[in-house]
Amino acid sequence: MKRLRLLGLGAKLATAGGRPAWIRLSLIALGFAAGSALLLSAAGIVPGVHAGDVRRDTIEAIGVSRHAEGALRVWSLPQSFGDLDVLVSVVQPIRTAPVPPGLPDVPAPGQLFVSERLATLWPSIGSGIEARLDGQLAGTIGRDGVVSPDDLTIWEGKPAGAPLERAGSYRVEFFGSAADAGEPLPFAALLAVLAAATAIVIPIWLFVATVTRLSAATRETRLAAVRLAGGTQAQVRFLAATEAGVAAALGTWLGVPLYLTLRPLLANGAIGGLQMYPSDITPPFAMSVAILLALPAIAIAMSVTTMRRLLVSPLGVSRHVRSSHAGWRWIVVLAVGLGVLAWSASQHTTLRRFGDIWVAILLGGSVVCLTLGLVGTATWCAWAIARRLAGSVRSVAAMLGLRRLESEPTAVSRVIGGVALMIAFVGVVQSGLLSVERSEGQPALSLEGLMLHGNEVGAFYGDRDTPSVNLNDIPGVTSVRWTHKIPYGRTGALNGIIGTDGSAETLEAIRDRLAWSGAAIHSLPQLEAQAMTANDDYSSVRQGGLALTLFLLLVSAATLLVAMVDWLMERRRSLAVLSAVGVTTSTIRRSILVQVGLSLASSLLFGVAGAIVITSLLYRALNQPIVLSGQIPILAGAVVVVVLGVTALSAPWLRVAHRPDLLREA
């Protein structure tokens, strides 16, 4: 009962600060909402891909037996309508036949069941499909019968007059079931994606940690009042943890509708160009509960850890201040990571003998040391330079900025230091994608494309009786040649090379004539377009990574703005004293610029250098081509613009906090 009363008191104290308190709580909730939405989305990627694999196994996992009492005879007929490739499965039941997945029953002769994607295109191409296949639209294929929402598939009952031979078919005794199709959910891949997402939400956690320190002096005064009223130190810590926990829990659960809003965008090709159903991107229940419970627990742990450095007494609050800045230890962490990665790069042949697991542990541990060391070393270097120059500069603005950075090095450098990690991370990932993309070389034509020239049309891998189909009477056809030869060899199926006038009408007429031949009919421009889209997945991933980076950059900018505004408002009496003795607003503004600029320069230096070094050593250790991304300087320039822009945005609060009349405040 006492705990419930303390919980209620903590909620009242959290909102007792008026508008600043509500702003702080809203920002905390917003940060945790974004973090939980990203984590839930990341945890749903692997289940989404796995759900498509399960449906593929359900459709393709077939049982065949010569002595089956009932089966389904199937002919696979690839068709093309314009630039669309459609897989048509023509079926004929043999006694008691199995029902294809996603269909209410085995299609009757002439009945067409089409995928949802094809159904949306039916008003424009439906009449041509019905005429070519001698059928009528009877319904759509259910979700169980397609792998992804963009599938273009048709199930058709064999028309009475269709010229199809048994030799070109196969029999299906039963289809696989969703209960036993596919492999178990790859839990290792799920954890890997979740770990990457955890690294991505670091800027969001930094934003939350900064927001929780807003109006710290005011909240500490209230805590001292609680101690004066008889509260114990443990009760004060419980009240502080309650404030953080309630806001974090509210924000975490608000992340659920935000995740549901983002899910359709992720399903629409945002993940490597993959098309998925939004409902597939659903994390496992246990992991969802763990995320929704862990985030508030982390907030409470952060609050309790912070309170350990505070001694709240009835007379006020005192802090345990470190006597020296021990950030130089991050240089050791950075050197360890660099040394291990350099050794791995020089001994990649020996490294391969360790096995994949040990290689992943070794390289992953070195990259973690490098990334953490980059942030810590960038912050420490800014502090060391400020300490070195603070006593020798003659400019008042520079002296104030350097002294401020020396006294509280993590106030701004912690935020800007995250930039070093972000630049290095983006540079390594983008360079890796470029390396894989370039290692595959320029998009090359398929074997079928190499057989065509000019306006020729290819009818590939058709039935043996395909030459009996007369094509010479089609207007626009100039020549017809059938051959078993393909580049670099021969094939048992016949391939037709058909000369045309290049018109779309001639192409569709050829497809109509060869509809039941089983041949895939394409023109050279269509095959060239397919080759050009071969590497689109890598470019889409790189674009998605850049978009995510810009989002995290905006989060870092918001963190910096919140930190600077809170610093100005919390120290308004000190700034008022400076104003009373004659220090101008422009001098204070320049001092802030010096403080931010030194931290920014240190972060950019370590971030860009880290991206280059990690990329060179990591991919050399993996024996992959080294390609440096051209987006690194672009990102560095964007960081400079955003950070300086945020610094300029803090000017209105500086004018408010620099008024001499604030000395009258109690």
XYZ file of C-alpha atoms in Angstrom:
666
model
C 0.000 0.000 0.000
C 2.847 2.351 0.847
C 4.417 1.598 -2.524
C 1.187 2.541 -4.293
C 1.075 5.828 -2.414
C 4.684 6.540 -3.342
C 3.849 5.679 -6.942
C 1.008 8.192 -6.921
C 3.235 10.808 -5.287
C 5.903 10.181 -7.922
C 3.359 10.746 -10.690
C 2.256 14.004 -9.041
C 5.846 15.203 -8.651
C 6.567 14.356 -12.283
C 3.840 16.760 -13.430
C 4.250 19.340 -10.668
C 6.678 21.500 -12.612
C 4.074 23.042 -14.868
C 4.625 23.356 -18.593
C 8.370 22.440 -18.478
C 7.508 19.184 -16.708
C 4.849 18.290 -19.253
C 7.252 19.109 -22.096
C 9.916 16.901 -20.533
C 7.512 13.987 -20.051
C 6.164 14.376 -23.594
C 9.659 14.340 -25.082
C 10.592 11.261 -23.031
C 7.451 9.479 -24.223
C 8.139 10.526 -27.819
C 11.682 9.169 -27.667
C 10.606 5.832 -26.217
C 7.748 5.604 -28.740
C 10.218 5.978 -31.618
C 12.602 3.468 -30.028
C 9.969 0.819 -29.412
C 8.518 1.285 -32.925
C 11.954 0.761 -34.489
C 12.696 -2.288 -32.343
C 9.312 -3.873 -33.033
C 9.720 -3.216 -36.761
C 13.204 -4.717 -36.774
C 12.039 -7.753 -34.798
C 9.321 -8.315 -37.405
C 11.632 -8.357 -40.461
C 12.838 -11.940 -40.074
C 9.329 -13.333 -39.342
C 8.054 -11.414 -42.394
C 10.619 -12.984 -44.714
C 10.062 -16.378 -43.083
C 6.295 -16.156 -43.624
C 6.862 -15.790 -47.381
C 9.218 -18.774 -47.344
C 6.588 -20.853 -45.543
C 3.962 -19.998 -48.170
C 6.437 -20.821 -50.954
C 7.040 -24.236 -49.415
C 3.300 -24.708 -49.024
C 2.751 -24.066 -52.723
C 5.793 -25.852 -54.111
C 6.136 -28.768 -51.643
C 4.292 -31.468 -53.568
C 3.829 -35.191 -53.275
C 3.922 -37.329 -56.406
C 3.068 -41.013 -56.664
C 2.373 -43.180 -59.701
C -0.130 -45.233 -57.736
C -2.077 -42.351 -56.212
C -5.834 -42.831 -55.991
C -6.364 -39.137 -56.655
C -4.073 -36.458 -58.050
C -4.010 -33.155 -59.852
C -2.394 -32.923 -63.280
C -0.596 -29.597 -63.695
C 0.871 -27.842 -66.730
C 3.141 -24.846 -66.036
C 2.677 -22.243 -68.763
C 4.718 -19.031 -68.390
C 2.921 -16.128 -70.028
C 3.788 -12.498 -70.682
C 1.368 -9.640 -71.184
C 3.206 -6.489 -72.166
C 6.063 -6.190 -69.660
C 4.380 -8.425 -67.079
C 5.466 -12.046 -66.617
C 2.654 -14.245 -65.298
C 2.945 -17.859 -64.140
C -0.096 -19.838 -65.276
C -0.804 -23.275 -63.826
C -3.377 -25.225 -65.843
C -4.885 -28.109 -63.849
C -7.016 -31.171 -64.508
C -8.294 -33.345 -61.627
C -7.717 -37.083 -61.599
C -10.454 -38.601 -59.434
C -10.197 -37.041 -55.933
C -7.701 -34.247 -56.561
C -6.071 -31.989 -53.931
C -7.135 -28.356 -53.871
C -4.344 -25.857 -54.609
C -3.527 -23.498 -51.706
C -5.603 -20.337 -51.653
C -8.435 -21.747 -53.798
C -11.912 -22.762 -52.628
C -11.917 -25.806 -54.939
C -10.159 -27.256 -57.958
C -10.870 -24.889 -60.876
C -13.464 -26.172 -63.335
C -12.584 -26.144 -67.051
C -12.117 -22.541 -68.173
C -12.244 -21.038 -64.671
C -9.473 -18.527 -63.885
C -8.349 -17.769 -60.330
C -5.850 -14.901 -60.236
C -3.642 -13.360 -57.551
C -4.736 -10.154 -55.845
C -2.077 -8.104 -57.653
C -3.226 -9.399 -61.027
C -6.858 -8.789 -60.072
C -6.104 -5.080 -59.633
C -4.757 -5.020 -63.210
C -7.671 -6.991 -64.625
C -9.622 -3.999 -66.019
C -6.722 -3.209 -68.370
C -5.392 -6.658 -69.340
C -8.136 -9.043 -68.230
C -9.875 -9.315 -71.597
C -6.615 -10.214 -73.326
C -5.836 -12.889 -70.727
C -9.304 -14.434 -71.010
C -9.109 -14.493 -74.795
C -5.636 -16.048 -74.837
C -6.337 -18.706 -72.218
C -9.935 -19.397 -73.288
C -11.263 -18.863 -69.762
C -13.320 -16.597 -67.524
C -12.398 -14.923 -64.243
C -13.897 -16.930 -61.366
C -12.191 -15.450 -58.294
C -8.946 -14.484 -56.622
C -6.276 -16.624 -55.001
C -6.183 -16.371 -51.223
C -3.129 -15.241 -49.329
C -2.119 -18.862 -48.644
C -1.650 -19.412 -52.368
C 0.853 -16.617 -53.107
C 4.319 -15.901 -51.759
C 4.083 -12.097 -51.721
C 1.504 -9.410 -52.570
C 3.154 -8.608 -55.934
C 2.944 -12.191 -57.250
C 1.381 -12.528 -60.697
C -0.063 -16.039 -60.804
C -3.081 -17.780 -62.335
C -4.695 -21.152 -61.637
C -6.902 -22.330 -64.516
C -8.989 -25.407 -65.100
C -7.925 -27.059 -68.368
C -10.252 -25.891 -71.168
C -11.810 -28.645 -73.252
C -9.999 -27.715 -76.442
C -6.604 -26.800 -74.979
C -3.794 -28.500 -76.992
C -1.903 -29.833 -73.963
C -0.155 -33.209 -73.896
C 0.298 -35.358 -70.799
C 4.026 -35.532 -71.463
C 4.353 -31.853 -70.608
C 2.591 -32.125 -67.227
C 3.277 -33.433 -63.756
C 0.971 -34.924 -61.140
C 0.400 -33.627 -57.615
C -0.947 -35.955 -54.948
C -0.997 -33.355 -52.184
C 0.291 -29.891 -51.477
C 2.356 -29.031 -48.430
C 0.577 -27.598 -45.411
C 1.474 -24.431 -43.564
C 1.950 -26.496 -40.420
C 4.963 -28.384 -41.756
C 6.191 -26.147 -44.570
C 9.424 -24.235 -44.292
C 12.173 -24.337 -41.736
C 11.809 -23.096 -38.157
C 12.098 -19.379 -37.567
C 15.840 -18.519 -37.780
C 16.296 -17.235 -34.254
C 19.963 -16.354 -34.835
C 19.017 -14.068 -37.729
C 16.300 -12.524 -35.575
C 18.789 -11.728 -32.836
C 21.267 -10.310 -35.368
C 18.670 -7.946 -36.826
C 17.536 -6.936 -33.352
C 21.142 -6.248 -32.323
C 21.609 -4.032 -35.387
C 18.375 -2.215 -34.550
C 19.578 -1.698 -30.985
C 22.678 0.028 -32.355
C 20.472 2.154 -34.596
C 18.312 3.385 -31.699
C 21.359 4.566 -29.722
C 20.754 8.203 -30.843
C 17.172 7.883 -29.620
C 18.324 6.611 -26.236
C 20.780 9.501 -26.106
C 17.890 11.841 -26.806
C 15.913 10.309 -23.941
C 18.895 10.498 -21.578
C 19.289 14.186 -22.419
C 15.600 14.916 -21.986
C 15.484 13.250 -18.561
C 17.998 15.833 -17.334
C 15.811 18.791 -18.331
C 15.130 21.205 -15.476
C 17.367 19.100 -13.240
C 17.845 21.868 -10.678
C 14.083 22.354 -10.247
C 13.423 18.633 -9.808
C 16.301 18.290 -7.364
C 14.792 21.079 -5.273
C 11.527 19.135 -5.068
C 13.401 15.984 -4.050
C 15.156 17.937 -1.308
C 11.726 19.123 -0.126
C 10.616 15.487 0.085
C 13.625 14.734 2.259
C 12.792 17.748 4.417
C 9.262 16.357 4.848
C 10.671 13.089 6.215
C 11.335 11.001 3.112
C 14.241 8.600 3.123
C 16.991 8.402 0.530
C 15.503 5.135 -0.803
C 12.069 6.741 -1.133
C 13.555 9.671 -3.029
C 15.214 7.273 -5.464
C 11.924 5.422 -5.866
C 10.139 8.695 -6.677
C 12.770 9.606 -9.285
C 12.559 6.139 -10.848
C 8.759 6.389 -10.901
C 8.911 9.588 -12.931
C 11.180 8.015 -15.552
C 9.349 4.688 -15.558
C 5.850 6.130 -16.037
C 6.942 8.327 -18.954
C 8.931 5.490 -20.522
C 6.079 2.995 -20.164
C 3.621 5.431 -21.724
C 5.985 6.154 -24.613
C 6.821 2.487 -25.147
C 3.189 1.485 -25.465
C 2.509 4.478 -27.712
C 5.168 2.986 -29.967
C 2.807 0.114 -30.795
C 0.409 2.236 -32.928
C 3.444 3.978 -34.423
C 4.845 0.555 -35.379
C 1.490 -0.409 -36.912
C 1.647 2.804 -38.958
C 5.186 2.096 -40.181
C 4.496 -1.559 -40.981
C 2.754 -0.988 -44.360
C 5.677 1.181 -45.475
C 8.157 -1.555 -44.561
C 6.063 -4.163 -46.352
C 6.001 -2.111 -49.550
C 9.573 -2.834 -50.645
C 11.455 -0.747 -48.082
C 13.461 -3.800 -46.936
C 15.729 -4.674 -49.845
C 12.858 -4.336 -52.324
C 10.956 -7.227 -50.700
C 7.183 -7.113 -50.992
C 5.460 -8.558 -47.934
C 2.065 -8.516 -46.340
C 1.987 -6.016 -43.448
C 0.595 -8.682 -41.129
C 3.687 -10.823 -41.839
C 5.934 -8.213 -40.224
C 4.899 -9.266 -36.747
C 7.583 -10.019 -34.147
C 7.234 -13.144 -31.986
C 4.916 -12.596 -29.038
C 7.583 -13.306 -26.430
C 10.012 -10.870 -28.054
C 7.335 -8.182 -28.338
C 6.538 -8.498 -24.638
C 10.258 -8.428 -23.826
C 10.728 -5.190 -25.795
C 7.692 -3.513 -24.239
C 8.850 -4.447 -20.738
C 12.585 -3.942 -21.224
C 12.442 -0.333 -22.395
C 10.707 1.015 -19.240
C 13.050 -1.158 -17.166
C 16.025 0.447 -18.909
C 14.619 3.892 -18.153
C 14.231 2.997 -14.476
C 17.771 1.589 -14.399
C 19.115 4.785 -15.986
C 17.311 6.870 -13.383
C 18.572 4.753 -10.478
C 22.128 4.885 -11.851
C 21.947 8.663 -12.106
C 20.605 8.968 -8.555
C 23.598 7.082 -7.190
C 25.752 10.105 -8.002
C 23.405 12.384 -6.061
C 23.153 12.773 -2.309
C 19.749 14.279 -1.574
C 19.514 15.836 1.870
C 16.919 18.148 3.454
C 19.345 21.043 2.852
C 19.897 20.375 -0.854
C 21.561 18.091 -3.374
C 25.257 17.321 -3.695
C 26.971 15.415 -6.501
C 29.842 12.994 -6.526
C 32.184 14.779 -8.933
C 35.083 13.024 -10.569
C 38.431 14.529 -9.782
C 39.729 13.963 -13.306
C 38.388 13.207 -16.724
C 39.223 9.569 -17.480
C 38.168 9.655 -21.110
C 41.705 8.744 -22.208
C 40.791 5.145 -21.423
C 38.701 5.098 -24.578
C 41.948 5.405 -26.539
C 42.914 1.995 -25.172
C 39.567 0.543 -26.297
C 40.044 2.136 -29.722
C 43.590 0.791 -29.995
C 42.484 -2.744 -29.050
C 39.770 -2.755 -31.699
C 42.120 -1.296 -34.303
C 44.855 -3.802 -33.471
C 42.573 -6.844 -33.676
C 41.043 -5.669 -36.949
C 44.468 -4.862 -38.438
C 45.737 -8.333 -37.491
C 42.639 -9.905 -39.035
C 43.192 -7.935 -42.245
C 46.818 -9.030 -42.520
C 46.077 -12.662 -41.663
C 42.756 -13.229 -43.424
C 43.977 -16.585 -44.774
C 44.747 -17.788 -41.244
C 41.532 -16.214 -40.010
C 39.484 -18.406 -42.306
C 40.674 -21.521 -40.493
C 39.017 -20.424 -37.242
C 35.522 -21.075 -38.576
C 32.630 -18.713 -39.207
C 31.555 -18.421 -35.577
C 34.955 -17.393 -34.247
C 35.526 -15.049 -37.184
C 32.186 -13.357 -36.449
C 33.051 -13.048 -32.747
C 36.534 -11.702 -33.460
C 35.530 -9.194 -36.122
C 32.313 -8.222 -34.341
C 34.147 -7.599 -31.066
C 36.787 -5.481 -32.801
C 34.144 -3.396 -34.584
C 32.293 -2.837 -31.283
C 35.538 -1.688 -29.629
C 36.231 0.624 -32.558
C 32.787 2.215 -32.558
C 32.676 2.749 -28.798
C 36.265 3.948 -28.820
C 35.489 6.439 -31.574
C 32.764 8.141 -29.552
C 34.730 8.172 -26.293
C 37.987 9.301 -27.904
C 36.303 12.060 -29.900
C 34.761 13.407 -26.677
C 38.012 13.140 -24.748
C 40.051 14.830 -27.491
C 37.670 17.797 -27.536
C 38.010 18.078 -23.748
C 41.817 17.769 -23.892
C 42.116 20.475 -26.569
C 39.777 22.757 -24.621
C 41.799 22.268 -21.438
C 45.021 22.986 -23.312
C 43.828 26.158 -25.010
C 41.542 27.615 -22.342
C 44.360 29.379 -20.481
C 46.138 30.755 -23.545
C 43.425 32.267 -25.725
C 42.816 36.022 -25.518
C 39.282 36.098 -26.845
C 36.663 36.249 -24.100
C 34.185 34.264 -26.205
C 36.725 31.536 -26.948
C 37.795 31.398 -23.300
C 34.193 31.018 -22.083
C 33.441 28.296 -24.638
C 36.604 26.341 -23.878
C 36.113 26.609 -20.111
C 32.557 25.397 -20.477
C 33.723 22.411 -22.550
C 36.490 21.689 -20.036
C 34.175 21.759 -17.022
C 31.388 19.671 -18.571
C 32.841 17.801 -21.552
C 29.862 15.504 -21.994
C 27.224 18.238 -22.063
C 27.527 18.765 -25.817
C 30.285 16.364 -26.889
C 28.236 13.346 -25.835
C 25.561 14.344 -28.327
C 27.883 15.395 -31.127
C 30.172 12.439 -30.385
C 27.388 10.152 -31.530
C 27.920 11.692 -34.940
C 31.300 9.957 -35.137
C 29.648 6.600 -34.583
C 26.895 7.337 -37.101
C 29.283 8.453 -39.864
C 31.533 5.438 -39.327
C 28.593 3.023 -39.236
C 26.981 4.433 -42.380
C 30.293 4.548 -44.208
C 31.056 0.895 -43.474
C 27.577 -0.361 -44.412
C 27.328 1.707 -47.601
C 30.823 0.666 -48.679
C 29.956 -2.978 -48.089
C 26.838 -2.743 -50.244
C 28.804 -0.999 -53.000
C 31.471 -3.688 -52.797
C 28.942 -6.503 -53.216
C 27.156 -4.634 -55.995
C 30.350 -3.989 -57.961
C 31.713 -7.482 -57.398
C 28.790 -8.779 -59.431
C 29.897 -6.586 -62.321
C 27.729 -4.733 -64.778
C 24.238 -6.142 -65.361
C 24.606 -8.807 -68.034
C 22.032 -10.184 -70.407
C 20.716 -13.656 -69.735
C 21.473 -16.521 -72.109
C 18.145 -15.872 -73.804
C 19.027 -12.233 -74.372
C 22.324 -13.176 -76.020
C 20.396 -15.138 -78.657
C 18.403 -12.113 -79.851
C 19.320 -9.149 -82.012
C 17.371 -6.075 -83.024
C 13.603 -6.646 -83.240
C 13.788 -10.410 -82.802
C 11.458 -12.179 -80.375
C 12.492 -15.339 -78.543
C 10.259 -18.311 -77.722
C 12.393 -20.191 -75.198
C 12.190 -23.799 -73.953
C 8.939 -24.740 -75.649
C 7.459 -28.194 -76.330
C 8.856 -30.391 -79.076
C 5.788 -29.869 -81.262
C 6.119 -26.072 -81.068
C 7.487 -25.829 -84.665
C 4.139 -27.187 -85.880
C 2.540 -23.900 -84.799
C 2.511 -21.671 -87.857
C 3.800 -18.137 -87.170
C 4.572 -17.005 -90.713
C 1.016 -15.818 -91.369
C 1.109 -13.328 -88.453
C 1.354 -9.754 -89.806
C 4.732 -8.289 -88.820
C 6.599 -11.625 -88.598
C 9.509 -11.651 -91.047
C 11.297 -14.910 -90.190
C 11.087 -17.948 -87.899
C 14.012 -20.167 -86.875
C 13.943 -23.063 -84.368
C 17.104 -24.378 -82.746
C 18.382 -26.475 -79.853
C 21.503 -24.340 -79.578
C 22.006 -21.820 -76.814
C 25.164 -19.845 -75.970
C 27.813 -22.199 -74.575
C 25.864 -25.374 -75.291
C 22.641 -27.091 -76.360
C 19.284 -27.754 -74.718
C 16.685 -30.463 -75.189
C 13.846 -27.955 -75.543
C 13.432 -25.938 -78.734
C 14.036 -22.200 -78.859
C 12.440 -20.044 -81.502
C 14.100 -16.914 -82.900
C 11.362 -14.900 -84.568
C 12.102 -11.820 -86.651
C 9.457 -9.081 -86.342
C 8.796 -5.483 -87.271
C 9.276 -4.508 -83.587
C 5.656 -3.538 -82.902
C 3.869 -4.439 -79.670
C 0.914 -5.821 -81.653
C 3.134 -8.358 -83.390
C 4.663 -9.443 -80.075
C 1.247 -10.008 -78.483
C 0.022 -11.884 -81.566
C 2.997 -14.269 -81.276
C 2.240 -14.796 -77.599
C -1.413 -15.536 -78.386
C -0.422 -18.083 -81.012
C 2.083 -19.844 -78.713
C -0.047 -19.592 -75.550
C -0.220 -23.386 -75.011
C 3.349 -24.208 -76.047
C 4.933 -23.697 -72.632
C 7.511 -21.340 -74.145
C 8.575 -18.128 -72.391
C 8.238 -15.394 -75.003
C 10.251 -12.203 -74.571
C 11.607 -9.413 -76.699
C 15.152 -8.107 -76.453
C 14.123 -4.803 -74.761
C 12.237 -6.760 -72.086
C 15.248 -8.984 -71.363
C 17.508 -5.910 -71.230
C 15.147 -4.249 -68.745
C 15.234 -7.369 -66.547
C 19.039 -7.299 -66.591
C 19.128 -3.632 -65.610
C 16.976 -4.284 -62.531
C 19.240 -7.083 -61.287
C 21.055 -4.819 -58.789
C 18.067 -2.772 -57.687
C 17.961 -4.561 -54.325
C 21.377 -3.180 -53.329
C 20.536 0.357 -54.390
C 17.213 0.224 -52.529
C 18.996 -0.973 -49.377
C 21.549 1.835 -49.693
C 18.789 4.397 -50.173
C 16.912 3.009 -47.182
C 20.079 3.186 -45.086
C 20.639 6.804 -46.106
C 17.043 7.704 -45.227
C 17.424 6.050 -41.819
C 20.691 7.933 -41.306
C 19.039 11.266 -42.029
C 16.302 10.385 -39.545
C 18.857 9.591 -36.853
C 20.697 12.801 -37.720
C 17.502 14.746 -37.080
C 17.131 12.902 -33.756
C 20.683 13.921 -32.838
C 19.896 17.502 -33.855
C 16.823 17.494 -31.607
C 18.950 16.101 -28.771
C 21.504 18.866 -29.223
C 18.811 21.548 -29.325
C 17.180 20.228 -26.147
C 20.544 20.052 -24.362
C 21.519 23.594 -25.356
C 18.163 25.136 -24.478
C 18.124 23.381 -21.101
C 21.690 24.535 -20.408
C 20.721 28.129 -21.187
C 17.574 28.111 -19.074
C 19.128 26.286 -16.115
C 22.028 28.767 -16.017
C 20.040 31.901 -16.650
C 21.163 33.453 -13.359
C 24.832 32.903 -14.268
C 24.216 34.377 -17.707
C 22.409 37.301 -16.104
C 25.493 37.924 -13.961
C 27.644 37.982 -17.102
C 25.216 40.438 -18.659
C 25.348 42.657 -15.550
C 29.151 42.908 -15.715
C 29.072 43.858 -19.409
C 29.393 40.582 -21.359
C 27.273 40.965 -24.494
C 24.872 38.462 -25.971
C 27.020 38.127 -29.089
C 29.982 37.120 -26.901
C 27.951 34.360 -25.254
C 26.726 33.255 -28.689
C 30.286 33.036 -30.002
C 31.349 31.078 -26.910
C 28.616 28.529 -27.603
C 29.781 28.345 -31.203
C 33.363 27.665 -30.046
C 32.174 24.921 -27.701
C 30.019 23.271 -30.355
C 32.537 23.799 -33.156
C 35.413 22.124 -31.322
C 33.278 19.098 -30.456
C 31.949 18.961 -34.023
C 35.440 19.093 -35.565
C 36.655 16.297 -33.299
C 33.624 14.125 -34.083
C 33.887 14.664 -37.841
C 37.596 13.876 -37.820
C 37.167 10.610 -35.941
C 33.964 9.696 -37.781
C 35.373 10.077 -41.295
C 38.711 8.517 -40.348
C 36.886 5.664 -38.607
C 34.720 4.996 -41.666
C 37.780 4.810 -43.927
C 39.906 2.704 -41.570
C 37.161 0.263 -40.560
C 36.049 -0.188 -44.168
C 39.599 -0.828 -45.392
C 40.526 -3.286 -42.652
C 37.181 -5.069 -42.273
C 36.687 -5.884 -45.940
C 40.327 -6.791 -46.359
C 39.896 -9.241 -43.472
C 36.827 -10.651 -45.241
C 38.767 -10.760 -48.540
C 36.217 -8.496 -50.222
C 36.826 -5.592 -52.624
C 37.337 -2.266 -50.816
C 35.023 0.449 -52.121
C 34.700 3.715 -50.203
C 31.235 5.235 -50.286
C 30.872 8.684 -51.784
C 28.093 9.418 -49.294
C 30.569 9.954 -46.437
C 31.465 13.561 -47.382
C 27.799 14.251 -48.123
C 26.831 13.018 -44.666
C 29.659 15.014 -43.064
C 28.427 18.170 -44.811
C 24.867 17.476 -43.670
C 26.110 17.073 -40.098
C 27.856 20.471 -40.215
C 24.748 22.185 -41.590
C 22.416 20.559 -39.053
C 24.618 21.184 -35.996
C 25.303 24.817 -36.884
C 21.633 25.300 -37.707
C 20.613 23.942 -34.312
C 23.138 26.258 -32.657
C 21.536 29.191 -34.430
C 18.068 28.066 -33.337
C 19.076 28.392 -29.681
C 19.549 32.165 -30.066
C 16.011 33.128 -28.865
C 16.499 31.270 -25.570
C 19.897 32.922 -25.144
C 18.311 36.356 -25.358
C 15.754 35.338 -22.738
C 18.327 33.855 -20.345
C 20.773 36.775 -20.715
C 18.474 39.444 -19.291
C 19.998 41.232 -16.227
C 16.592 41.407 -14.499
C 16.777 37.638 -13.921
C 19.106 38.429 -11.000
C 15.983 39.273 -9.017
C 14.861 35.626 -9.079
C 15.022 33.907 -5.727
